[in-house]
N, CA, C and O of each residue as an XYZ file, in Angstrom:
860
protein
N     -20.085     -4.315      4.499
C     -19.984     -5.717      4.100
C     -18.655     -5.984      3.398
O     -18.011     -7.005      3.637
N     -18.247     -5.041      2.518
C     -16.980     -5.225      1.822
C     -15.816     -5.222      2.797
O     -14.858     -5.974      2.619
N     -15.888     -4.371      3.844
C     -14.833     -4.334      4.854
C     -14.725     -5.669      5.583
O     -13.621     -6.155      5.827
N     -15.862     -6.262      5.930
C     -15.848     -7.560      6.600
C     -15.274     -8.635      5.693
O     -14.563     -9.529      6.154
N     -15.581     -8.550      4.400
C     -15.026     -9.527      3.458
C     -13.514     -9.397      3.375
O     -12.802    -10.401      3.346
N     -13.017     -8.154      3.336
C     -11.570     -7.937      3.287
C     -10.894     -8.445      4.554
O      -9.813     -9.029      4.489
N     -11.525     -8.226      5.704
C     -10.973     -8.726      6.959
C     -10.936    -10.249      6.953
O     -10.004    -10.852      7.485
N     -11.944    -10.869      6.354
C     -11.947    -12.318      6.242
C     -10.792    -12.829      5.413
O     -10.211    -13.868      5.726
N     -10.448    -12.099      4.339
C      -9.295    -12.476      3.515
C      -8.016    -12.423      4.337
O      -7.187    -13.329      4.256
N      -7.850    -11.362      5.131
C      -6.662    -11.223      5.975
C      -6.535    -12.407      6.925
O      -5.462    -12.999      7.043
N      -7.627    -12.754      7.602
C      -7.577    -13.847      8.570
C      -7.338    -15.189      7.887
O      -6.629    -16.042      8.421
N      -7.930    -15.379      6.703
C      -7.738    -16.639      5.983
C      -6.294    -16.816      5.550
O      -5.745    -17.914      5.648
N      -5.668    -15.731      5.068
C      -4.277    -15.815      4.651
C      -3.349    -15.978      5.844
O      -2.275    -16.567      5.722
N      -3.756    -15.460      6.995
C      -2.896    -15.536      8.178
C      -2.896    -16.913      8.817
O      -1.933    -17.285      9.489
N      -3.962    -17.672      8.617
C      -4.094    -18.954      9.307
C      -2.914    -19.894      9.096
O      -2.461    -20.493     10.071
N      -2.379    -20.063      7.870
C      -1.252    -20.976      7.690
C       0.038    -20.498      8.338
O       1.000    -21.260      8.437
N       0.070    -19.245      8.781
C       1.305    -18.678      9.315
C       1.438    -18.874     10.819
O       2.374    -18.351     11.424
N       0.532    -19.608     11.429
C       0.515    -19.683     12.886
C       1.750    -20.351     13.469
O       2.045    -20.182     14.652
N       2.471    -21.104     12.657
C       3.665    -21.785     13.170
C       4.921    -20.951     13.002
O       6.032    -21.444     13.197
N       4.746    -19.688     12.639
C       5.879    -18.813     12.386
C       6.701    -18.585     13.649
O       6.150    -18.456     14.743
N       8.018    -18.537     13.493
C       8.894    -18.300     14.646
C       9.907    -17.222     14.306
O      10.768    -17.419     13.448
N       9.804    -16.075     14.981
C      10.772    -15.008     14.792
C      10.388    -14.041     13.699
O       9.722    -14.415     12.733
N      10.811    -12.776     13.850
C      10.528    -11.730     12.876
C      11.845    -11.142     12.395
O      12.780    -10.968     13.177
N      11.913    -10.834     11.096
C      13.146    -10.340     10.498
C      12.947     -8.952      9.909
O      11.826     -8.545      9.603
N      14.055     -8.232      9.755
C      14.038     -6.947      9.063
C      14.210     -7.171      7.568
O      14.810     -8.159      7.144
N      13.682     -6.248      6.776
C      13.820     -6.389      5.331
C      13.858     -5.027      4.644
O      13.313     -4.041      5.140
N      14.518     -5.002      3.490
C      14.598     -3.834      2.618
C      14.168     -4.271      1.229
O      14.743     -5.202      0.665
N      13.147     -3.599      0.666
C      12.575     -3.995     -0.618
C      12.723     -2.880     -1.645
O      12.462     -1.713     -1.354
N      13.142     -3.250     -2.840
C      13.087     -2.364     -3.992
C      12.132     -2.967     -5.000
O      12.199     -4.165     -5.273
N      11.228     -2.144     -5.571
C      10.188     -2.753     -6.391
C       9.770     -1.877     -7.574
O       9.988     -0.666     -7.606
N       9.158     -2.559     -8.540
C       8.573     -1.942     -9.724
C       7.059     -2.048     -9.608
O       6.542     -3.036     -9.087
N       6.350     -1.037    -10.089
C       4.890     -1.026    -10.089
C       4.432     -1.117    -11.542
O       4.319     -0.088    -12.207
N       4.165     -2.318    -12.053
C       3.787     -2.441    -13.460
C       2.386     -1.938    -13.764
O       2.077     -1.607    -14.908
N       1.532     -1.879    -12.735
C       0.154     -1.451    -12.951
C      -0.338     -0.660    -11.749
O      -0.326     -1.150    -10.619
N      -0.773      0.576    -12.006
C      -1.391      1.402    -10.981
C      -2.589      2.108    -11.603
O      -2.483      2.688    -12.684
N      -3.721      2.058    -10.920
C      -4.925      2.733    -11.400
C      -5.372      3.753    -10.366
O      -5.503      3.433     -9.184
N      -5.606      4.985    -10.813
C      -6.014      6.095     -9.958
C      -7.295      6.665    -10.553
O      -7.292      7.145    -11.687
N      -8.401      6.617     -9.789
C      -9.684      7.022    -10.350
C     -10.494      7.831     -9.347
O     -10.274      7.756     -8.138
N     -11.438      8.609     -9.879
C     -12.388      9.362     -9.064
C     -13.771      9.213     -9.672
O     -13.966      9.428    -10.868
N     -14.734      8.841     -8.824
C     -16.122      8.722     -9.248
C     -16.970      9.674     -8.421
O     -17.104      9.478     -7.213
N     -17.558     10.721     -9.050
C     -18.408     11.650     -8.297
C     -19.739     11.016     -7.931
O     -20.278     10.201     -8.680
N     -20.268     11.398     -6.764
C     -21.574     10.904     -6.348
C     -22.696     11.644     -7.055
O     -23.788     11.105     -7.234
N     -22.426     12.887     -7.460
C     -23.418     13.704     -8.145
C     -22.871     14.103     -9.506
O     -21.806     13.644     -9.917
N     -23.596     14.947    -10.191
C     -23.214     15.342    -11.555
C     -22.117     16.403    -11.529
O     -22.309     17.517    -12.016
N     -20.970     16.050    -10.959
C     -19.838     16.961    -10.968
C     -19.273     17.062    -12.378
O     -19.451     16.146    -13.181
N     -18.589     18.168    -12.691
C     -18.125     18.367    -14.073
C     -16.934     17.511    -14.462
O     -16.456     17.617    -15.591
N     -16.441     16.672    -13.572
C     -15.285     15.874    -13.954
C     -15.265     14.544    -13.218
O     -15.781     14.412    -12.108
N     -14.666     13.585    -13.857
C     -14.225     12.353    -13.225
C     -12.977     11.929    -13.988
O     -12.670     12.494    -15.037
N     -12.263     10.948    -13.475
C     -11.078     10.504    -14.199
C     -10.746      9.069    -13.834
O     -11.169      8.550    -12.801
N      -9.982      8.452    -14.708
C      -9.530      7.078    -14.520
C      -8.195      6.954    -15.243
O      -8.153      6.825    -16.467
N      -7.095      6.995    -14.473
C      -5.760      7.000    -15.057
C      -5.019      5.707    -14.725
O      -5.196      5.130    -13.652
N      -4.197      5.271    -15.656
C      -3.351      4.096    -15.461
C      -1.891      4.482    -15.653
O      -1.559      5.264    -16.544
N      -1.024      3.929    -14.811
C       0.386      4.265    -14.920
C       1.268      3.181    -14.349
O       0.809      2.088    -14.015
N       2.552      3.506    -14.243
C       3.512      2.597    -13.626
C       4.521      3.421    -12.846
O       4.524      4.650    -12.924
N       5.378      2.740    -12.094
C       6.337      3.471    -11.281
C       7.285      2.541    -10.557
O       7.530      1.412    -10.981
N       7.815      3.047     -9.452
C       8.808      2.303     -8.681
C       8.719      2.730     -7.226
O       8.061      3.717     -6.896
N       9.388      1.976     -6.356
C       9.371      2.336     -4.953
C      10.422      1.592     -4.157
O      11.090      0.686     -4.655
N      10.547      1.999     -2.915
C      11.431      1.341     -1.960
C      10.723      1.357     -0.611
O      10.103      2.355     -0.243
N      10.814      0.258      0.123
C      10.198      0.188      1.443
C      11.053     -0.678      2.355
O      11.831     -1.514      1.895
N      10.896     -0.466      3.641
C      11.716     -1.193      4.601
C      10.954     -1.375      5.899
O      10.102     -0.564      6.261
N      11.275     -2.445      6.584
C      10.767     -2.692      7.927
C      11.918     -3.194      8.786
O      12.570     -4.182      8.449
N      12.164     -2.507      9.899
C      13.297     -2.828     10.763
C      12.794     -3.227     12.148
O      12.053     -2.480     12.788
N      13.198     -4.397     12.598
C      12.862     -4.849     13.946
C      13.766     -4.134     14.950
O      14.990     -4.235     14.864
N      13.171     -3.417     15.895
C      13.947     -2.762     16.940
C      13.941     -3.586     18.226
O      14.677     -3.287     19.166
N      13.108     -4.621     18.260
C      13.114     -5.620     19.331
C      12.463     -6.870     18.754
O      12.204     -6.936     17.552
N      12.200     -7.852     19.591
C      11.596     -9.087     19.084
C      10.172     -8.877     18.578
O       9.676     -9.672     17.779
N       9.504     -7.802     19.039
C       8.122     -7.557     18.603
C       7.912     -6.173     17.990
O       7.051     -6.025     17.123
N       8.660     -5.162     18.405
C       8.452     -3.801     17.904
C       9.257     -3.552     16.632
O      10.376     -4.042     16.484
N       8.660     -2.774     15.707
C       9.339     -2.457     14.455
C       9.002     -1.037     14.010
O       8.004     -0.456     14.437
N       9.856     -0.494     13.144
C       9.579      0.751     12.445
C       9.571      0.446     10.952
O      10.215     -0.499     10.497
N       8.836      1.254     10.198
C       8.756      0.995      8.765
C       8.651      2.306      7.992
O       8.235      3.331      8.532
N       9.034      2.251      6.728
C       8.948      3.407      5.854
C       8.765      2.975      4.414
O       9.074      1.843      4.043
N       8.253      3.900      3.606
C       8.001      3.591      2.197
C       8.013      4.874      1.378
O       7.509      5.909      1.814
N       8.589      4.793      0.196
C       8.474      5.860     -0.804
C       8.173      5.222     -2.147
O       8.828      4.258     -2.544
N       7.179      5.760     -2.849
C       6.946      5.284     -4.204
C       6.508      6.436     -5.096
O       5.862      7.384     -4.648
N       6.876      6.330     -6.374
C       6.582      7.350     -7.378
C       5.909      6.683     -8.565
O       6.409      5.693     -9.100
N       4.766      7.235     -8.975
C       3.998      6.676    -10.084
C       3.772      7.765    -11.123
O       3.431      8.899    -10.786
N       3.964      7.413    -12.382
C       3.760      8.322    -13.505
C       2.560      7.823    -14.297
O       2.577      6.716    -14.835
N       1.514      8.652    -14.363
C       0.310      8.268    -15.093
C       0.327      8.877    -16.488
O       0.736     10.022    -16.680
N      -0.118      8.103    -17.436
C      -0.195      8.585    -18.812
C      -1.486      9.340    -19.042
O      -2.053      9.921    -18.117
N      -1.941      9.330    -20.268
C      -3.145     10.060    -20.613
C      -4.365      9.445    -19.945
O      -4.444      8.232    -19.751
N      -5.323     10.316    -19.593
C      -6.582      9.861    -19.038
C      -7.298      8.964    -20.044
O      -7.358      9.283    -21.231
N      -7.837      7.847    -19.570
C      -8.479      6.893    -20.470
C      -9.689      7.486    -21.182
O     -10.018      7.072    -22.293
N     -10.356      8.459    -20.547
C     -11.571      9.023    -21.136
C     -11.299     10.289    -21.942
O     -11.823     10.444    -23.045
N     -10.477     11.204    -21.398
C     -10.272     12.491    -22.057
C      -8.999     12.554    -22.873
O      -8.897     13.365    -23.794
N      -8.013     11.706    -22.551
C      -6.733     11.775    -23.244
C      -5.911     12.982    -22.863
O      -4.983     13.344    -23.587
N      -6.229     13.633    -21.719
C      -5.574     14.895    -21.365
C      -4.707     14.775    -20.118
O      -3.535     15.149    -20.161
N      -5.236     14.272    -19.015
C      -4.548     14.345    -17.733
C      -3.246     13.554    -17.732
O      -3.185     12.416    -18.197
N      -2.207     14.188    -17.197
C      -0.912     13.532    -17.053
C      -0.363     13.926    -15.684
O      -0.006     15.085    -15.475
N      -0.293     12.997    -14.767
C       0.064     13.322    -13.390
C       1.154     12.411    -12.849
O       1.343     11.282    -13.302
N       1.865     12.950    -11.857
C       2.765     12.167    -11.022
C       2.134     12.042     -9.644
O       1.535     12.997     -9.151
N       2.259     10.888     -9.021
C       1.771     10.682     -7.666
C       2.903     10.104     -6.837
O       3.301      8.956     -7.031
N       3.421     10.901     -5.912
C       4.501     10.479     -5.022
C       3.931     10.299     -3.615
O       3.225     11.169     -3.107
N       4.242      9.174     -2.999
C       3.692      8.847     -1.690
C       4.815      8.506     -0.717
O       5.759      7.794     -1.057
N       4.689      9.034      0.510
C       5.658      8.785      1.574
C       4.908      8.212      2.772
O       3.832      8.693      3.125
N       5.473      7.196      3.385
C       4.895      6.627      4.600
C       6.014      6.333      5.599
O       7.083      5.848      5.227
N       5.752      6.633      6.866
C       6.698      6.290      7.921
C       5.912      6.057      9.206
O       4.979      6.797      9.521
N       6.300      5.021      9.943
C       5.570      4.720     11.157
C       6.189      3.575     11.923
O       7.372      3.269     11.771
N       5.383      2.954     12.738
C       5.858      1.854     13.561
C       4.711      0.984     14.018
O       3.539      1.317     13.838
N       5.072     -0.142     14.614
C       4.047     -1.051     15.088
C       4.640     -2.173     15.916
O       5.810     -2.133     16.297
N       3.825     -3.164     16.186
C       4.300     -4.288     16.986
C       3.550     -5.563     16.604
O       2.380     -5.530     16.222
N       4.260     -6.683     16.718
C       3.644     -7.999     16.613
C       3.061     -8.381     17.968
O       3.544     -7.928     19.006
N       2.025     -9.213     17.958
C       1.391     -9.609     19.212
C       2.336    -10.408     20.097
O       2.236    -10.355     21.323
N       3.255    -11.151     19.481
C       4.315    -11.838     20.214
C       5.417    -12.164     19.225
O       5.249    -11.970     18.021
N       6.559    -12.666     19.728
C       7.664    -12.988     18.826
C       7.466    -14.317     18.108
O       8.310    -14.714     17.305
N       6.365    -15.009     18.383
C       6.107    -16.289     17.720
C       4.770    -16.312     16.981
O       4.338    -17.364     16.511
N       4.110    -15.144     16.877
C       2.833    -15.056     16.181
C       2.940    -14.062     15.021
O       3.722    -13.114     15.102
N       2.168    -14.258     13.940
C       2.303    -13.400     12.764
C       1.506    -12.108     12.828
O       1.732    -11.216     12.009
N       0.582    -11.975     13.773
C      -0.330    -10.841     13.761
C       0.338     -9.562     14.270
O       1.138     -9.591     15.205
N      -0.011     -8.432     13.628
C       0.598     -7.153     13.995
C      -0.419     -6.021     13.899
O      -1.468     -6.143     13.267
N      -0.068     -4.920     14.548
C      -0.782     -3.646     14.440
C       0.255     -2.586     14.123
O       1.355     -2.613     14.676
N      -0.079     -1.646     13.236
C       0.865     -0.572     12.930
C       0.124      0.719     12.616
O      -1.033      0.711     12.195
N       0.826      1.829     12.834
C       0.325      3.144     12.469
C       1.375      3.865     11.656
O       2.563      3.555     11.751
N       0.937      4.845     10.840
C       1.885      5.523      9.966
C       1.402      6.915      9.585
O       0.202      7.173      9.492
N       2.361      7.802      9.369
C       2.108      9.081      8.711
C       2.138      8.848      7.209
O       2.982      8.100      6.714
N       1.227      9.481      6.480
C       1.173      9.357      5.025
C       1.208     10.752      4.412
O       0.406     11.615      4.770
N       2.131     10.965      3.498
C       2.199     12.196      2.729
C       2.053     11.891      1.248
O       2.680     10.962      0.738
N       1.229     12.667      0.555
C       0.976     12.455     -0.872
C       1.228     13.755     -1.615
O       0.745     14.814     -1.214
N       1.989     13.668     -2.701
C       2.281     14.817     -3.554
C       1.765     14.501     -4.952
O       2.281     13.606     -5.621
N       0.745     15.238     -5.394
C       0.155     15.047     -6.715
C       0.539     16.230     -7.589
O       0.224     17.373     -7.258
N       1.221     15.966     -8.707
C       1.672     17.046     -9.580
C       1.718     16.621    -11.020
O       1.504     15.455    -11.352
N       2.005     17.596    -11.884
C       2.100     17.322    -13.314
C       3.319     16.490    -13.647
O       4.353     16.601    -12.989
N       3.201     15.657    -14.666
C       4.364     15.099    -15.327
C       5.028     16.211    -16.123
O       4.463     17.292    -16.284
N       6.235     15.940    -16.621
C       6.959     16.959    -17.373
C       6.195     17.424    -18.599
O       6.345     18.566    -19.035
N       5.365     16.533    -19.162
C       4.627     16.895    -20.361
C       3.161     17.206    -20.065
O       2.324     17.155    -20.966
N       2.844     17.527    -18.806
C       1.472     17.855    -18.452
C       1.014     19.148    -19.102
O       1.825     20.022    -19.409
N      -0.307     19.266    -19.313
C      -0.850     20.435    -19.993
C      -1.230     21.548    -19.025
O      -1.303     22.706    -19.435
N      -1.478     21.234    -17.741
C      -1.875     22.230    -16.768
C      -1.023     22.085    -15.517
O      -0.519     21.004    -15.210
N      -0.871     23.206    -14.795
C      -0.093     23.185    -13.568
C      -0.921     22.567    -12.439
O      -1.991     23.070    -12.100
N      -0.428     21.493    -11.872
C      -1.066     20.849    -10.724
C       0.012     20.542     -9.700
O       1.008     19.892    -10.016
N      -0.185     21.005     -8.481
C       0.753     20.683     -7.411
C      -0.022     20.708     -6.104
O      -0.227     21.769     -5.514
N      -0.448     19.547     -5.658
C      -1.268     19.442     -4.465
C      -0.630     18.470     -3.488
O      -0.154     17.403     -3.877
N      -0.624     18.849     -2.215
C      -0.069     18.008     -1.158
C      -1.178     17.595     -0.197
O      -2.036     18.400      0.167
N      -1.145     16.343      0.203
C      -2.105     15.810      1.161
C      -1.334     15.112      2.276
O      -0.318     14.460      2.033
N      -1.831     15.259      3.494
C      -1.191     14.643      4.651
C      -2.237     13.943      5.501
O      -3.385     14.380      5.583
N      -1.830     12.862      6.126
C      -2.767     12.145      6.967
C      -2.110     10.971      7.660
O      -0.908     10.983      7.925
N      -2.901      9.966      7.950
C      -2.390      8.826      8.706
C      -3.122      7.553      8.284
O      -4.170      7.591      7.640
N      -2.532      6.436      8.671
C      -3.164      5.141      8.476
C      -2.946      4.266      9.692
O      -1.894      4.335     10.329
N      -3.925      3.446     10.021
C      -3.793      2.437     11.076
C      -4.229      1.099     10.480
O      -5.240      1.024      9.783
N      -3.459      0.042     10.758
C      -3.673     -1.239     10.093
C      -3.501     -2.392     11.071
O      -2.760     -2.299     12.049
N      -4.204     -3.481     10.781
C      -3.993     -4.744     11.465
C      -3.783     -5.807     10.395
O      -4.425     -5.778      9.345
N      -2.882     -6.744     10.668
C      -2.603     -7.741      9.641
C      -1.759     -8.878     10.161
O      -1.627     -9.088     11.366
N      -1.188     -9.610      9.213
C      -0.347    -10.756      9.549
C       0.784    -10.861      8.542
O       0.612    -10.566      7.359
N       1.935    -11.282      9.023
C       3.118    -11.484      8.193
C       3.857    -12.697      8.735
O       4.342    -12.671      9.866
N       3.946    -13.750      7.950
C       4.590    -14.950      8.458
C       4.990    -15.910      7.363
O       4.703    -15.693      6.185
N       5.662    -16.981      7.770
C       6.209    -17.970      6.845
C       5.335    -19.214      6.774
O       4.725    -19.629      7.760
N       5.293    -19.794      5.587
C       4.702    -21.112      5.374
C       5.817    -21.986      4.815
O       6.133    -21.903      3.629
N       6.401    -22.804      5.641
C       7.580    -23.548      5.231
C       8.821    -22.683      5.321
O       8.806    -21.624      5.949
N       9.893    -23.133      4.694
C      11.177    -22.444      4.799
C      11.312    -21.252      3.865
O      12.042    -20.313      4.180
N      10.621    -21.263      2.712
C      10.863    -20.246      1.695
C       9.676    -19.333      1.427
O       9.870    -18.162      1.100
N       8.467    -19.830      1.555
C       7.275    -19.065      1.199
C       6.801    -18.227      2.376
O       6.753    -18.711      3.507
N       6.447    -16.966      2.115
C       5.858    -16.133      3.153
C       4.660    -15.381      2.601
O       4.608    -15.044      1.418
N       3.703    -15.125      3.475
C       2.458    -14.459      3.123
C       2.270    -13.234      3.997
O       2.704    -13.207      5.149
N       1.618    -12.217      3.440
C       1.264    -11.042      4.231
C      -0.106    -10.548      3.801
O      -0.477    -10.648      2.631
N      -0.845    -10.019      4.748
C      -2.152     -9.440      4.474
C      -2.464     -8.434      5.567
O      -2.114     -8.641      6.729
N      -3.121     -7.344      5.193
C      -3.490     -6.340      6.190
C      -4.720     -5.582      5.716
O      -5.014     -5.520      4.523
N      -5.423     -5.013      6.671
C      -6.547     -4.136      6.388
C      -6.475     -2.978      7.364
O      -6.088     -3.153      8.520
N      -6.852     -1.783      6.896
C      -6.723     -0.632      7.765
C      -7.583      0.533      7.331
O      -8.335      0.460      6.360
N      -7.446      1.611      8.085
C      -8.195      2.847      7.862
C      -7.205      3.944      7.524
O      -6.201      4.113      8.217
N      -7.483      4.697      6.452
C      -6.617      5.783      5.997
C      -7.417      7.078      5.975
O      -8.552      7.097      5.500
N      -6.833      8.163      6.486
C      -7.459      9.489      6.497
C      -6.478     10.492      5.911
O      -5.376     10.668      6.430
N      -6.882     11.152      4.824
C      -6.024     12.119      4.132
C      -6.794     13.396      3.826
O      -7.576     13.412      2.875
N      -6.608     14.453      4.583
C      -7.104     15.794      4.264
C      -8.465     15.814      3.577
O      -8.565     16.192      2.409
N      -9.498     15.416      4.281
C     -10.835     15.495      3.719
C     -11.313     14.257      3.008
O     -12.430     14.236      2.491
N     -10.494     13.221      2.969
C     -10.914     11.934      2.410
C     -10.522     10.834      3.388
O      -9.494     10.928      4.058
N     -11.335      9.801      3.467
C     -11.034      8.708      4.395
C     -11.689      7.431      3.898
O     -12.699      7.465      3.196
N     -11.091      6.296      4.277
C     -11.670      5.024      3.876
C     -10.781      3.850      4.217
O      -9.868      3.950      5.037
N     -11.065      2.739      3.571
C     -10.432      1.460      3.873
C      -9.305      1.166      2.884
O      -9.407      1.447      1.690
N      -8.228      0.590      3.421
C      -7.115      0.132      2.593
C      -6.808     -1.317      2.960
O      -6.765     -1.672      4.138
N      -6.595     -2.153      1.940
C      -6.162     -3.520      2.229
C      -5.027     -3.917      1.303
O      -4.879     -3.377      0.207
N      -4.231     -4.867      1.762
C      -3.070     -5.355      1.022
C      -2.968     -6.859      1.198
O      -3.184     -7.385      2.290
N      -2.634     -7.550      0.106
C      -2.305     -8.973      0.159
C      -1.018     -9.177     -0.631
O      -0.810     -8.540     -1.663
N      -0.158    -10.065     -0.145
C       1.112    -10.265     -0.833
C       1.710    -11.625     -0.560
O       1.305    -12.332      0.363
N       2.685    -11.978     -1.382
C       3.381    -13.248     -1.252
C       4.856    -13.019     -1.544
O       5.205    -12.199     -2.393
N       5.716    -13.738     -0.844
C       7.152    -13.642     -1.067
C       7.787    -15.015     -1.116
O       7.239    -15.990     -0.601
N       8.952    -15.076     -1.743
C       9.677    -16.344     -1.835
C      11.158    -16.069     -1.640
O      11.747    -15.256     -2.353
N      11.759    -16.752     -0.668
C      13.179    -16.580     -0.385
C      14.018    -17.446     -1.324
O      13.911    -18.672     -1.308
N      14.856    -16.800     -2.145
C      15.774    -17.522     -3.023
C      16.963    -18.049     -2.238
O      17.455    -19.149     -2.493
N      17.416    -17.251     -1.281
C      18.459    -17.624     -0.335
C      18.017    -17.082      1.021
O      17.014    -16.371      1.083
N      18.720    -17.389      2.105
C      18.331    -16.815      3.394
C      18.359    -15.285      3.423
O      17.710    -14.682      4.279
N      19.092    -14.646      2.511
C      19.240    -13.194      2.531
C      18.528    -12.477      1.394
O      18.297    -11.271      1.491
N      18.175    -13.167      0.327
C      17.596    -12.533     -0.855
C      16.314    -13.251     -1.252
O      16.256    -14.481     -1.265
N      15.290    -12.470     -1.575
C      14.030    -13.041     -2.009
C      13.349    -12.165     -3.043
O      13.853    -11.102     -3.407
N      12.208    -12.619     -3.507
C      11.365    -11.853     -4.422
C       9.965    -11.796     -3.817
O       9.602    -12.636     -2.993
N       9.181    -10.796     -4.231
C       7.835    -10.664     -3.678
C       6.916     -9.980     -4.688
O       7.372     -9.362     -5.650
N       5.629    -10.104     -4.449
C       4.605     -9.386     -5.206
C       3.448     -9.104     -4.260
O       3.116     -9.930     -3.410
N       2.833     -7.932     -4.412
C       1.657     -7.644     -3.602
C       0.675     -6.760     -4.363
O       0.996     -6.179     -5.400
N      -0.514     -6.683     -3.816
C      -1.607     -5.884     -4.380
C      -2.184     -5.037     -3.256
O      -2.554     -5.558     -2.205
N      -2.260     -3.714     -3.483
C      -2.805     -2.810     -2.462
C      -3.938     -1.986     -3.059
O      -3.807     -1.428     -4.149
N      -5.042     -1.916     -2.339
C      -6.219     -1.167     -2.766
C      -6.573     -0.140     -1.699
O      -6.792     -0.492     -0.541
N      -6.627      1.125     -2.088
C      -6.999      2.212     -1.186
C      -8.260      2.863     -1.727
O      -8.262      3.373     -2.848
N      -9.334      2.852     -0.942
C     -10.644      3.346     -1.379
C     -11.085      4.440     -0.410
O     -11.482      4.150      0.718
N     -11.014      5.698     -0.849
C     -11.266      6.843      0.021
C     -12.490      7.621     -0.443
O     -12.681      7.842     -1.639
N     -13.315      8.033      0.513
C     -14.515      8.812      0.220
C     -14.334     10.233      0.734
O     -13.828     10.439      1.837
N     -14.751     11.220     -0.072
C     -14.719     12.605      0.372
C     -15.606     12.774      1.600
O     -16.678     12.177      1.688
N     -15.148     13.597      2.552
C     -15.901     13.787      3.789
C     -17.291     14.346      3.545
O     -18.216     14.058      4.305
N     -17.452     15.148      2.485
C     -18.756     15.728      2.189
C     -19.636     14.807      1.355
O     -20.730     15.193      0.943
N     -19.159     13.585      1.105
C     -19.941     12.633      0.338
C     -19.969     12.901     -1.147
O     -20.833     12.381     -1.853
N     -19.036     13.710     -1.638
C     -19.064     14.108     -3.041
C     -18.543     13.083     -4.020
O     -18.729     13.235     -5.228
N     -17.890     12.034     -3.526
C     -17.369     11.044     -4.454
C     -16.312     10.175     -3.815
O     -15.995     10.325     -2.635
N     -15.765      9.257     -4.608
C     -14.789      8.283     -4.128
C     -13.519      8.326     -4.961
O     -13.565      8.330     -6.191
N     -12.381      8.358     -4.268
C     -11.081      8.160     -4.899
C     -10.658      6.711     -4.673
O     -10.837      6.165     -3.584
N     -10.097      6.098     -5.707
C      -9.594      4.734     -5.568
C      -8.206      4.644     -6.190
O      -7.970      5.117     -7.302
N      -7.296      4.027     -5.445
C      -5.935      3.795     -5.928
C      -5.604      2.322     -5.732
O      -5.677      1.809     -4.616
N      -5.241      1.643     -6.815
C      -4.840      0.244     -6.732
C      -3.460      0.087     -7.346
O      -3.205      0.572     -8.448
N      -2.570     -0.593     -6.632
C      -1.193     -0.804     -7.085
C      -0.863     -2.290     -7.087
O      -1.175     -3.009     -6.138
N      -0.234     -2.737     -8.157
C       0.390     -4.053     -8.220
C       1.894     -3.836     -8.166
O       2.439     -3.094     -8.984
N       2.577     -4.475     -7.210
C       4.006     -4.219     -6.996
C       4.770     -5.539     -6.972
O       4.293     -6.541     -6.437
N       5.945     -5.521     -7.552
C       6.790     -6.712     -7.538
C       8.246     -6.291     -7.476
O       8.638     -5.305     -8.101
N       9.054     -7.037     -6.723
C      10.437     -6.610     -6.574
C      11.314     -7.608     -5.855
O      10.993     -8.789     -5.719
N      12.451     -7.076     -5.397
C      13.485     -7.869     -4.734
C      13.513     -7.507     -3.255
O      13.365     -6.339     -2.896
N      13.701     -8.494     -2.407
C      13.728     -8.301     -0.946
C      15.066     -8.757     -0.377
O      15.548     -9.852     -0.670
N      15.650     -7.893      0.442
C      16.874     -8.219      1.174
C      16.513     -8.390      2.646
O      15.949     -7.482      3.257
N      16.830     -9.526      3.206
C      16.453     -9.872      4.575
C      17.696     -9.871      5.457
O      18.752    -10.363      5.062
N      17.556     -9.312      6.657
C      18.691     -9.285      7.584
C      18.209     -9.250      9.018
O      19.022     -9.224      9.941
């Protein structure tokens, strides 16, 4: 039911973009003022956690034709003390690279796939050695388009699979062009993954805001 609700949000946000004409490449640099990383066990496991942090990132999408594009993303998040134990201190670095296509050069709807790499490790002041790597993929459907000359909206929903965990990811965002070449944006991304053995749920939510260069 929650997945259907998220898909409804994507379609609702995409509706005003139907008059969009043309797709552009962009390069974004951004700050992550709020990121929450949590784990909830399904059974009486000896641990759970709920960490909050901040970070930064860079992402890009390049049109290789009127409909086909490639995209990439890197972001690094530094989490402070665990809200419950006051102990955990982790870094979470994420890499994404992939490609996709718009349904046409005059419509906002797109499909994309990507490789996802995750590196979870200690911060410099961490108390225990942690260095874990996860690899997987994501597939998404969404919309990216303009409402008027300056405002643009984006929304997507997809499936993410990472080394024994899998689930739904959705993103909603808004951008505003200050000039034809420079803009600002903000988005919210929620990734909700369940362990394959049903042992619990990982959730990662990021709020991101930054500067966009369009070309």
